[in-house]
């Protein structure tokens, strides 16, 4: 059944290393709809905290920081740029110090509260594909389409290992594998917003599929729910 409403949310949630970002970006590009990388927003908050030297348990300072934070997303030649308090931080939010702290920051309740608020505001009135961990369960529980991606730890570690190799980063496979298992477990058992599939989400195990195959399956699912302009 196709949905005739003008605006819609396609929620793509799931574990890291399942190809979520590539899939969401490709869908947005192909159908000329807005793409929102919610992980990047948590990364911006993390960078702001690190820049200001605010510790994870200083709720008062975190709240003050959130009252003043300005996160803007600009699209530049088809590429999203993240502007934090006036500075382009697109590159900085992918660096090691942010990587090492973002998971902890994303589990601070007041941070989640504000980010969810912002995500809902930015998505208002748009056709949008949102990628994250809690979009279908919490941010937009009424999203027209919900996709939940998984993959075996072995495959996720292999994807990361190959990605690192391409970027000249040399970390042994076993270390990466152990990290993947640890992170998955941590994400799913967290007290604050644990990663879980929404009851009405379409779950796809990407272990044995290429990115193209995943995209074809997901687009078919989306087309059952909303009209995409081909
Ligand atoms: O997708 P990513 O690696 O850029 O996400 C960065 C961190 O933010 C990761 O630890 C998971 C967390 N995150 C979250 O808690 N909720 C979201 N909606 C998106 C990301």
Tab-separated table of N, CA and C in Angstrom, residues 32-130:
chain	number	residue	atom	x	y	z
A	32	UNK	N	16.225	12.257	-4.003
A	32	UNK	CA	16.238	13.684	-3.741
A	32	UNK	C	15.463	14.073	-2.483
A	33	UNK	N	15.741	13.357	-1.407
A	33	UNK	CA	15.125	13.693	-0.120
A	33	UNK	C	16.254	14.025	0.871
A	34	UNK	N	15.874	14.542	2.027
A	34	UNK	CA	16.881	14.999	2.992
A	34	UNK	C	17.490	13.796	3.725
A	35	UNK	N	18.791	13.857	3.956
A	35	UNK	CA	19.476	12.819	4.730
A	35	UNK	C	19.910	13.405	6.062
A	36	UNK	N	19.615	12.701	7.134
A	36	UNK	CA	20.094	13.193	8.424
A	36	UNK	C	20.903	12.127	9.160
A	37	UNK	N	22.154	12.478	9.433
A	37	UNK	CA	23.072	11.592	10.143
A	37	UNK	C	23.027	11.980	11.619
A	38	UNK	N	22.222	11.268	12.409
A	38	UNK	CA	22.047	11.689	13.807
A	38	UNK	C	23.292	11.400	14.651
A	39	UNK	N	24.082	10.416	14.235
A	39	UNK	CA	25.333	10.124	14.949
A	39	UNK	C	26.256	11.337	14.926
A	40	UNK	N	26.247	12.066	13.795
A	40	UNK	CA	27.115	13.242	13.662
A	40	UNK	C	26.719	14.322	14.669
A	41	UNK	N	25.435	14.368	15.030
A	41	UNK	CA	24.999	15.373	16.018
A	41	UNK	C	25.583	15.041	17.397
A	42	UNK	N	25.552	13.748	17.753
A	42	UNK	CA	26.167	13.354	19.031
A	42	UNK	C	27.671	13.629	18.994
A	43	UNK	N	28.243	13.511	17.807
A	43	UNK	CA	29.671	13.798	17.654
A	43	UNK	C	29.937	15.296	17.870
A	44	UNK	N	29.040	16.158	17.379
A	44	UNK	CA	29.207	17.609	17.580
A	44	UNK	C	29.155	17.962	19.069
A	45	UNK	N	28.195	17.363	19.771
A	45	UNK	CA	28.084	17.633	21.216
A	45	UNK	C	29.365	17.188	21.921
A	46	UNK	N	29.857	16.021	21.534
A	46	UNK	CA	31.084	15.484	22.146
A	46	UNK	C	32.256	16.444	21.927
A	47	UNK	N	32.370	16.943	20.689
A	47	UNK	CA	33.473	17.861	20.387
A	47	UNK	C	33.350	19.148	21.199
A	48	UNK	N	32.134	19.655	21.331
A	48	UNK	CA	31.926	20.878	22.109
A	48	UNK	C	32.338	20.650	23.569
A	49	UNK	N	31.973	19.488	24.109
A	49	UNK	CA	32.345	19.180	25.501
A	49	UNK	C	33.860	19.086	25.650
A	50	UNK	N	34.493	18.431	24.677
A	50	UNK	CA	35.963	18.288	24.742
A	50	UNK	C	36.636	19.649	24.608
A	51	UNK	N	36.139	20.464	23.668
A	51	UNK	CA	36.720	21.806	23.477
A	51	UNK	C	36.635	22.635	24.741
A	52	UNK	N	35.510	22.452	25.456
A	52	UNK	CA	35.282	23.280	26.639
A	52	UNK	C	35.778	22.618	27.921
A	53	UNK	N	36.313	21.412	27.782
A	53	UNK	CA	36.853	20.708	28.948
A	53	UNK	C	35.792	20.341	29.976
A	54	UNK	N	34.581	20.043	29.508
A	54	UNK	CA	33.493	19.709	30.436
A	54	UNK	C	33.516	18.200	30.701
A	55	UNK	N	33.420	17.814	31.959
A	55	UNK	CA	33.490	16.383	32.254
A	55	UNK	C	32.100	15.756	32.134
A	56	UNK	N	32.113	14.446	31.933
A	56	UNK	CA	30.876	13.684	31.631
A	56	UNK	C	29.831	13.778	32.749
A	57	UNK	N	30.293	14.001	33.983
A	57	UNK	CA	29.320	13.990	35.081
A	57	UNK	C	28.934	15.399	35.559
A	58	UNK	N	29.400	16.424	34.848
A	58	UNK	CA	29.070	17.798	35.238
A	58	UNK	C	27.767	18.243	34.537
A	59	UNK	N	26.657	17.746	35.072
A	59	UNK	CA	25.360	17.963	34.417
A	59	UNK	C	25.041	19.440	34.223
A	60	UNK	N	25.409	20.254	35.209
A	60	UNK	CA	25.088	21.681	35.122
A	60	UNK	C	25.788	22.333	33.924
A	61	UNK	N	27.079	22.053	33.806
A	61	UNK	CA	27.848	22.622	32.688
A	61	UNK	C	27.365	22.054	31.349
A	62	UNK	N	27.003	20.781	31.357
A	62	UNK	CA	26.522	20.158	30.107
A	62	UNK	C	25.228	20.855	29.679
A	63	UNK	N	24.364	21.103	30.649
A	63	UNK	CA	23.106	21.772	30.343
A	63	UNK	C	23.339	23.178	29.779
A	64	UNK	N	24.247	23.894	30.431
A	64	UNK	CA	24.600	25.252	29.955
A	64	UNK	C	25.120	25.196	28.527
A	65	UNK	N	26.003	24.225	28.284
A	65	UNK	CA	26.573	24.077	26.949
A	65	UNK	C	25.463	23.802	25.924
A	66	UNK	N	24.530	22.928	26.313
A	66	UNK	CA	23.441	22.580	25.385
A	66	UNK	C	22.502	23.757	25.131
A	67	UNK	N	22.379	24.629	26.138
A	67	UNK	CA	21.535	25.817	25.957
A	67	UNK	C	22.113	26.747	24.895
A	68	UNK	N	23.420	26.694	24.746
A	68	UNK	CA	24.082	27.633	23.825
A	68	UNK	C	24.583	27.002	22.530
A	69	UNK	N	24.500	25.692	22.444
A	69	UNK	CA	25.108	25.021	21.286
A	69	UNK	C	24.323	25.346	19.998
A	70	UNK	N	25.071	25.492	18.912
A	70	UNK	CA	24.423	25.744	17.625
A	70	UNK	C	24.970	24.718	16.628
A	71	UNK	N	24.125	23.803	16.244
A	71	UNK	CA	24.544	22.799	15.255
A	71	UNK	C	23.783	23.076	13.964
A	72	UNK	N	24.525	23.333	12.901
A	72	UNK	CA	23.874	23.559	11.605
A	72	UNK	C	24.386	22.529	10.605
A	73	UNK	N	23.512	22.130	9.705
A	73	UNK	CA	23.922	21.179	8.665
A	73	UNK	C	23.765	21.889	7.331
A	74	UNK	N	24.879	22.003	6.630
A	74	UNK	CA	24.824	22.669	5.311
A	74	UNK	C	25.130	21.663	4.241
A	75	UNK	N	24.397	21.736	3.153
A	75	UNK	CA	24.709	20.830	2.059
A	75	UNK	C	25.547	21.545	1.025
A	76	UNK	N	26.758	21.011	0.815
A	76	UNK	CA	27.696	21.654	-0.093
A	76	UNK	C	28.035	20.675	-1.212
A	77	UNK	N	27.570	20.957	-2.424
A	77	UNK	CA	27.800	20.055	-3.557
A	77	UNK	C	27.443	18.606	-3.234
A	78	UNK	N	26.287	18.418	-2.629
A	78	UNK	CA	25.816	17.063	-2.328
A	78	UNK	C	26.466	16.456	-1.099
A	79	UNK	N	27.335	17.201	-0.430
A	79	UNK	CA	27.982	16.648	0.758
A	79	UNK	C	27.568	17.448	1.990
A	80	UNK	N	27.193	16.763	3.068
A	80	UNK	CA	26.783	17.467	4.283
A	80	UNK	C	27.992	18.005	5.037
A	81	UNK	N	27.908	19.270	5.441
A	81	UNK	CA	28.944	19.872	6.283
A	81	UNK	C	28.310	20.167	7.637
A	82	UNK	N	29.012	19.826	8.698
A	82	UNK	CA	28.501	20.104	10.041
A	82	UNK	C	29.176	21.349	10.606
A	83	UNK	N	28.344	22.322	10.981
A	83	UNK	CA	28.852	23.589	11.500
A	83	UNK	C	28.491	23.666	12.985
A	84	UNK	N	29.526	23.667	13.826
A	84	UNK	CA	29.310	23.732	15.270
A	84	UNK	C	29.694	25.119	15.755
A	85	UNK	N	28.730	25.832	16.293
A	85	UNK	CA	28.974	27.204	16.791
A	85	UNK	C	29.751	28.039	15.776
A	86	UNK	N	29.377	27.924	14.518
A	86	UNK	CA	29.981	28.744	13.466
A	86	UNK	C	31.217	28.148	12.800
A	87	UNK	N	31.736	27.028	13.351
A	87	UNK	CA	32.957	26.451	12.766
A	87	UNK	C	32.631	25.146	12.021
A	88	UNK	N	33.204	24.984	10.836
A	88	UNK	CA	33.002	23.739	10.085
A	88	UNK	C	33.814	22.626	10.757
A	89	UNK	N	33.113	21.658	11.352
A	89	UNK	CA	33.797	20.594	12.107
A	89	UNK	C	33.616	19.222	11.446
A	90	UNK	N	33.242	19.238	10.174
A	90	UNK	CA	32.945	17.993	9.456
A	90	UNK	C	34.058	16.956	9.633
A	91	UNK	N	35.293	17.403	9.573
A	91	UNK	CA	36.425	16.484	9.690
A	91	UNK	C	36.715	16.148	11.150
A	92	UNK	N	36.697	17.190	11.959
A	92	UNK	CA	37.069	17.024	13.376
A	92	UNK	C	36.198	16.002	14.112
A	93	UNK	N	34.907	15.942	13.745
A	93	UNK	CA	34.020	15.034	14.490
A	93	UNK	C	34.284	13.561	14.185
A	94	UNK	N	35.192	13.293	13.237
A	94	UNK	CA	35.544	11.888	12.925
A	94	UNK	C	36.893	11.524	13.523
A	95	UNK	N	37.512	12.440	14.241
A	95	UNK	CA	38.857	12.174	14.763
A	95	UNK	C	38.807	11.343	16.050
A	96	UNK	N	40.003	10.837	16.420
A	96	UNK	CA	40.093	9.845	17.501
A	96	UNK	C	39.507	10.309	18.840
A	97	UNK	N	39.784	11.576	19.210
A	97	UNK	CA	39.304	12.008	20.537
A	97	UNK	C	37.766	11.998	20.599
A	98	UNK	N	37.128	12.301	19.469
A	98	UNK	CA	35.659	12.242	19.434
A	98	UNK	C	35.213	10.774	19.411
A	99	UNK	N	35.841	9.971	18.557
A	99	UNK	CA	35.517	8.528	18.498
A	99	UNK	C	35.563	7.895	19.882
A	100	UNK	N	36.592	8.249	20.642
A	100	UNK	CA	36.799	7.606	21.940
A	100	UNK	C	35.774	8.032	22.996
A	101	UNK	N	35.106	9.166	22.778
A	101	UNK	CA	34.210	9.685	23.828
A	101	UNK	C	32.729	9.733	23.452
A	102	UNK	N	32.431	9.599	22.169
A	102	UNK	CA	31.049	9.848	21.721
A	102	UNK	C	30.040	8.850	22.297
A	103	UNK	N	30.450	7.609	22.467
A	103	UNK	CA	29.494	6.623	22.967
A	103	UNK	C	29.048	7.023	24.383
A	104	UNK	N	30.021	7.392	25.196
A	104	UNK	CA	29.715	7.801	26.575
A	104	UNK	C	28.818	9.055	26.584
A	105	UNK	N	29.159	10.035	25.735
A	105	UNK	CA	28.360	11.275	25.685
A	105	UNK	C	26.923	10.967	25.238
A	106	UNK	N	26.793	10.045	24.283
A	106	UNK	CA	25.446	9.761	23.760
A	106	UNK	C	24.574	9.047	24.790
A	107	UNK	N	25.187	8.605	25.890
A	107	UNK	CA	24.392	7.965	26.938
A	107	UNK	C	24.021	8.916	28.077
A	108	UNK	N	24.355	10.202	27.938
A	108	UNK	CA	23.972	11.175	28.968
A	108	UNK	C	22.513	11.592	28.692
A	109	UNK	N	21.602	11.357	29.657
A	109	UNK	CA	20.175	11.582	29.376
A	109	UNK	C	19.842	12.969	28.819
A	110	UNK	N	20.416	14.042	29.404
A	110	UNK	CA	20.052	15.388	28.948
A	110	UNK	C	20.535	15.631	27.501
A	111	UNK	N	21.640	15.009	27.151
A	111	UNK	CA	22.146	15.129	25.773
A	111	UNK	C	21.148	14.466	24.812
A	112	UNK	N	20.716	13.283	25.170
A	112	UNK	CA	19.753	12.569	24.297
A	112	UNK	C	18.468	13.376	24.152
A	113	UNK	N	17.996	13.873	25.285
A	113	UNK	CA	16.743	14.639	25.284
A	113	UNK	C	16.829	15.791	24.272
A	114	UNK	N	17.925	16.567	24.366
A	114	UNK	CA	18.067	17.743	23.483
A	114	UNK	C	18.271	17.345	22.029
A	115	UNK	N	19.025	16.279	21.799
A	115	UNK	CA	19.289	15.874	20.414
A	115	UNK	C	18.005	15.357	19.745
A	116	UNK	N	17.217	14.641	20.511
A	116	UNK	CA	15.961	14.124	19.954
A	116	UNK	C	15.045	15.295	19.584
A	117	UNK	N	15.004	16.283	20.474
A	117	UNK	CA	14.215	17.502	20.226
A	117	UNK	C	14.658	18.165	18.913
A	118	UNK	N	15.981	18.322	18.788
A	118	UNK	CA	16.554	18.970	17.603
A	118	UNK	C	16.257	18.151	16.337
A	119	UNK	N	16.408	16.842	16.442
A	119	UNK	CA	16.162	15.983	15.270
A	119	UNK	C	14.714	16.093	14.816
A	120	UNK	N	13.791	16.128	15.774
A	120	UNK	CA	12.374	16.248	15.400
A	120	UNK	C	12.108	17.601	14.741
A	121	UNK	N	12.738	18.632	15.283
A	121	UNK	CA	12.535	19.981	14.749
A	121	UNK	C	13.071	20.081	13.320
A	122	UNK	N	14.275	19.570	13.115
A	122	UNK	CA	14.903	19.670	11.794
A	122	UNK	C	14.165	18.839	10.743
A	123	UNK	N	13.521	17.769	11.187
A	123	UNK	CA	12.844	16.885	10.226
A	123	UNK	C	11.445	17.362	9.886
A	124	UNK	N	10.954	18.305	10.674
A	124	UNK	CA	9.561	18.734	10.544
A	124	UNK	C	9.205	19.163	9.114
A	125	UNK	N	8.168	18.550	8.567
A	125	UNK	CA	7.662	18.950	7.254
A	125	UNK	C	8.500	18.486	6.080
A	126	UNK	N	9.415	17.560	6.301
A	126	UNK	CA	10.298	17.145	5.199
A	126	UNK	C	10.095	15.675	4.823
A	127	UNK	N	10.565	15.373	3.624
A	127	UNK	CA	10.736	13.970	3.253
A	127	UNK	C	12.163	13.666	3.655
A	128	UNK	N	12.334	12.708	4.530
A	128	UNK	CA	13.668	12.571	5.125
A	128	UNK	C	14.043	11.121	5.402
A	129	UNK	N	15.314	10.814	5.214
A	129	UNK	CA	15.828	9.518	5.641
A	129	UNK	C	16.782	9.783	6.796
A	130	UNK	N	16.450	9.248	7.961
A	130	UNK	CA	17.243	9.503	9.169
A	130	UNK	C	17.942	8.235	9.594
